[in-house]
XYZ file of C-alpha atoms in Angstrom:
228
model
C -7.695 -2.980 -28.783
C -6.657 -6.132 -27.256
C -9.228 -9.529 -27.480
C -9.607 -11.999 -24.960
C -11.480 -14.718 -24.896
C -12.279 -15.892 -21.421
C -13.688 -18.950 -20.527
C -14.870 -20.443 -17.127
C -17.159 -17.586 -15.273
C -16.486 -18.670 -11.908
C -15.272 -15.854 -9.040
C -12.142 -16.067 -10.812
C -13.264 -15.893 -13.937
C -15.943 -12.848 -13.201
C -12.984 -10.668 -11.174
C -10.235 -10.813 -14.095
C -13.117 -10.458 -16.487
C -14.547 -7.209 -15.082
C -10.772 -5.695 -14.678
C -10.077 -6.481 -18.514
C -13.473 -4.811 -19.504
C -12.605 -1.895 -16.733
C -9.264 -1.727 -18.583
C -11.008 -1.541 -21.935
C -9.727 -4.961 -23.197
C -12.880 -6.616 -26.021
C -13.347 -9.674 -23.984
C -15.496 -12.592 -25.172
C -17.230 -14.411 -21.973
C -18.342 -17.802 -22.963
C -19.646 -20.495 -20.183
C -21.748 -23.326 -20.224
C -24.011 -22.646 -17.404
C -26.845 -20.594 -18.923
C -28.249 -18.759 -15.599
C -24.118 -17.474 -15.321
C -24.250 -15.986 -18.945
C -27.761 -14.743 -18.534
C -26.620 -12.649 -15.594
C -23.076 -11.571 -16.625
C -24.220 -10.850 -20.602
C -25.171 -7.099 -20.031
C -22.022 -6.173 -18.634
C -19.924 -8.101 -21.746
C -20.480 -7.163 -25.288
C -20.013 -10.818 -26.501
C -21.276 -13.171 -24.232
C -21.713 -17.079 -25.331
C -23.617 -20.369 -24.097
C -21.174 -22.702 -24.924
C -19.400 -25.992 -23.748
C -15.886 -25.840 -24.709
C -15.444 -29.317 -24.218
C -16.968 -29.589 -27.664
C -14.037 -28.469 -30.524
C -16.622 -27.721 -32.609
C -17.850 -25.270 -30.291
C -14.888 -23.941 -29.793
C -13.808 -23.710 -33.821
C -16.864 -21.783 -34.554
C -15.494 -19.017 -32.251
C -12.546 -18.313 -34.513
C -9.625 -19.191 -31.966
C -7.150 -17.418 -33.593
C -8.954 -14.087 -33.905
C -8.175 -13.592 -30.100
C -5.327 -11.982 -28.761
C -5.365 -14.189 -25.498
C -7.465 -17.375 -24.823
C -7.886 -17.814 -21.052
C -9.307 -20.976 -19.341
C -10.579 -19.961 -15.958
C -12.147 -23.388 -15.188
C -12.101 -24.336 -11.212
C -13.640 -26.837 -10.386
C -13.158 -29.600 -13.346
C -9.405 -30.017 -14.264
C -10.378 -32.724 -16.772
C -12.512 -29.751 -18.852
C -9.440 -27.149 -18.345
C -6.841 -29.750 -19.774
C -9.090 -30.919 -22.559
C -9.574 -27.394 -23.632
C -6.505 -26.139 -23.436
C -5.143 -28.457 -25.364
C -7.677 -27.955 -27.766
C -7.657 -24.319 -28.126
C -4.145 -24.809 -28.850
C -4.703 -27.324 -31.989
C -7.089 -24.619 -33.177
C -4.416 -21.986 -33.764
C -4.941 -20.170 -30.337
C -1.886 -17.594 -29.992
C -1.844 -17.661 -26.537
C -3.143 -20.097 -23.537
C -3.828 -18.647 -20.010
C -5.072 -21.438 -17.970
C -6.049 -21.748 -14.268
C -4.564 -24.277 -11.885
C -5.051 -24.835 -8.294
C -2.057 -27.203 -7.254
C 1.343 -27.775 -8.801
C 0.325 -30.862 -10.707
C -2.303 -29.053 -12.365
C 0.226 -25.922 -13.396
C 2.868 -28.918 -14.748
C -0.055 -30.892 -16.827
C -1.229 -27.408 -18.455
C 2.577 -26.714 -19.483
C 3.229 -29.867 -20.954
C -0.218 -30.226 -22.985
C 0.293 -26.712 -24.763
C -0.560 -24.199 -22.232
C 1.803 -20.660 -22.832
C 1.283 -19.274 -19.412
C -0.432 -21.223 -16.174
C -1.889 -18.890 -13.301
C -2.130 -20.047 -9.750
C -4.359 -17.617 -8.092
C -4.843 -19.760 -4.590
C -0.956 -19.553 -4.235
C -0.399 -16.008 -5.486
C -2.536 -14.924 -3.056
C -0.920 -16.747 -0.074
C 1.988 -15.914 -1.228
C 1.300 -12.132 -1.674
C 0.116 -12.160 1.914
C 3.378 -14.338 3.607
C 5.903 -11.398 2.193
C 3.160 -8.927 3.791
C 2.929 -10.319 7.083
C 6.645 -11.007 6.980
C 7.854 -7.384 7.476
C 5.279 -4.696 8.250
C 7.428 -2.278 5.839
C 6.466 -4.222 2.821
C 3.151 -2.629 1.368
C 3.462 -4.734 -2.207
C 5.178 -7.054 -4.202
C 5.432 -8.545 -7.874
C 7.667 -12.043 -8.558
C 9.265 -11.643 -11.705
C 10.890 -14.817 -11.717
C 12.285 -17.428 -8.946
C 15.069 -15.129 -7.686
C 13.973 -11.440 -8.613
C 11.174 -9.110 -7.933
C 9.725 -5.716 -6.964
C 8.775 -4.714 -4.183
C 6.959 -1.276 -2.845
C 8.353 -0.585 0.530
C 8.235 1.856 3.715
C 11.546 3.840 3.747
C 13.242 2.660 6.565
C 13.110 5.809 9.965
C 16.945 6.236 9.955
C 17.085 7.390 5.909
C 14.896 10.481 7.246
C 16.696 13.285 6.039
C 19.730 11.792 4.108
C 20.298 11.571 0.376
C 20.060 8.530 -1.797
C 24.212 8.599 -2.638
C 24.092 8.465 1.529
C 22.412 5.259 1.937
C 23.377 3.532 -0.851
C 20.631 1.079 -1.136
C 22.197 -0.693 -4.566
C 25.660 -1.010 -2.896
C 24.530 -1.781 0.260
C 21.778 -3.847 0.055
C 20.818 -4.673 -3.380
C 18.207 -2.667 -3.905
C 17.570 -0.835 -7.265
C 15.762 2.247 -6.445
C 12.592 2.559 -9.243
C 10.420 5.520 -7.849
C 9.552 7.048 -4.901
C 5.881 7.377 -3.402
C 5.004 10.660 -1.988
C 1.357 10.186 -0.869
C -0.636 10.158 -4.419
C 2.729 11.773 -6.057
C 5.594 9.515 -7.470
C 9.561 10.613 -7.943
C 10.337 8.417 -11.118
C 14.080 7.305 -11.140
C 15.082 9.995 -8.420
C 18.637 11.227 -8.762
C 21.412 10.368 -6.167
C 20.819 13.622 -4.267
C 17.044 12.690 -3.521
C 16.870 13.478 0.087
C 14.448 10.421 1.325
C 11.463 12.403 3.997
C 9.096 10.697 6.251
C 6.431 8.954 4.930
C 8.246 7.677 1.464
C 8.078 4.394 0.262
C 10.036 3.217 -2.788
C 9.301 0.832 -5.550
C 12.589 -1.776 -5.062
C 13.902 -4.115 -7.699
C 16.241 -6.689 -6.866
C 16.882 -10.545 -5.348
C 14.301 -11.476 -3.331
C 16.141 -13.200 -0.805
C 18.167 -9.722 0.050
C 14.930 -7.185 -0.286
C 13.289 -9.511 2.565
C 16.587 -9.436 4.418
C 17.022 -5.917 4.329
C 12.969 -5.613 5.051
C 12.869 -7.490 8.390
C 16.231 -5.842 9.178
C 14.550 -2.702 9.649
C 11.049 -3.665 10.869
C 13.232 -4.796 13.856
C 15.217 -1.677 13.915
C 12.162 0.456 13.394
C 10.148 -1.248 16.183
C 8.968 1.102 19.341
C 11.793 0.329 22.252
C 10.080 -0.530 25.429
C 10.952 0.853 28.743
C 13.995 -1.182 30.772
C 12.464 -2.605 34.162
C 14.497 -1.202 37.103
């Protein structure tokens, strides 16, 4: 079982907690407001009292026993830096810390952090590629030029095959499953015949899926009536 050791209970901190414990990840919640502890303990099996600005505090934990150390801090960046950096002179594998701006994501890489979240711009993110095209139901970045995105079979593929459309040679688009409803078509074959109401799980350049998204969201729009 994976250990995490999660630090900062804020709203951040108490939503990625309660999916790791949901997921059945051992996660250590420490914090140093008492009242937050007090009323998250019973849902944690190792909940701690604790300000992490304090290495001692922190070396008594045994850093190195965890699988992931994650500073959730919000609202003091000083704190998040400090312990960061600390957790990482105390033999932490690796550092998941928070950051609200750019800045803060650059200052947490250079002082030792492995990984730096951004939840504030994920978020607005996620939603901007949403409200771009209404065809695009989901998405995951998995760098600066790639990612995956779930998407609403465009009206026209109704009926035709996968070697029909083409969507690699076409568009770009590597075809990873198809969603039926609650049913998925892993890695259908070139003579998957595409029905209404698919969507398909896309990997490619993002520039090119969002091209090929708003394409059709035009082309699948209602047509008015022409005024005589």
């Amino acid at each position: 079982m994976k250990s995490v050791l999660l630090i900062g209970m804020g709203k951040f901190g108490q939503a990625l907690g309660d999916k790791l414990t949901n997921m059945g990840v051992d996660v250590m919640i420490v914090d140093k407001n008492e009242n937050v502890i007090n009323t998250l303990a019973p849902r944690y099996d190792n909940a701690l009292i604790a300000n992490c600005m304090n290495a001692d505090n922190l070396n008594a934990m045994d850093i190195p026993s965890f699988d992931v150390c994650v500073v959730a801090i919000s609202d003091d960046f000083q704190s998040s830096l400090e312990i960061t950096s600390n957790l990482k002179d105390l033999g932490a594998r690796w550092v998941v810390s928070r950051a609200d701006t750019e800045i803060q994501r650059k200052f947490l890489l250079r002082i030792g952090a492995d990984e730096v979240v951004y939840p504030n711009r994920d978020i607005a993110e996620k939603l901007a590629v949403k409200l771009h095209s209404q065809n695009v139901y989901d998405y995951i970045e998995v760098d600066n030029e790639y990612s995956i995105f779930e998407i609403a079979v465009p009206s026209g593929w109704n009926g035709k095959t996968l070697i029909d459309e083409n969507p690699r040679g076409k568009y770009g688009l590597n075809i990873l499953l198809i969603k039926k409803g609650k049913n998925i078509v892993p890695s259908p074959g070139p003579n998957y015949v595409f029905e209404e109401g698919d969507h398909m799980l896309a990997f490619g350049s993002t520039e090119k899926i969002l091209a090929f998204t708003n394409k059709n969201s035009q082309s699948d729009k209602p047509k008015g009536k022409k005024k005589k």
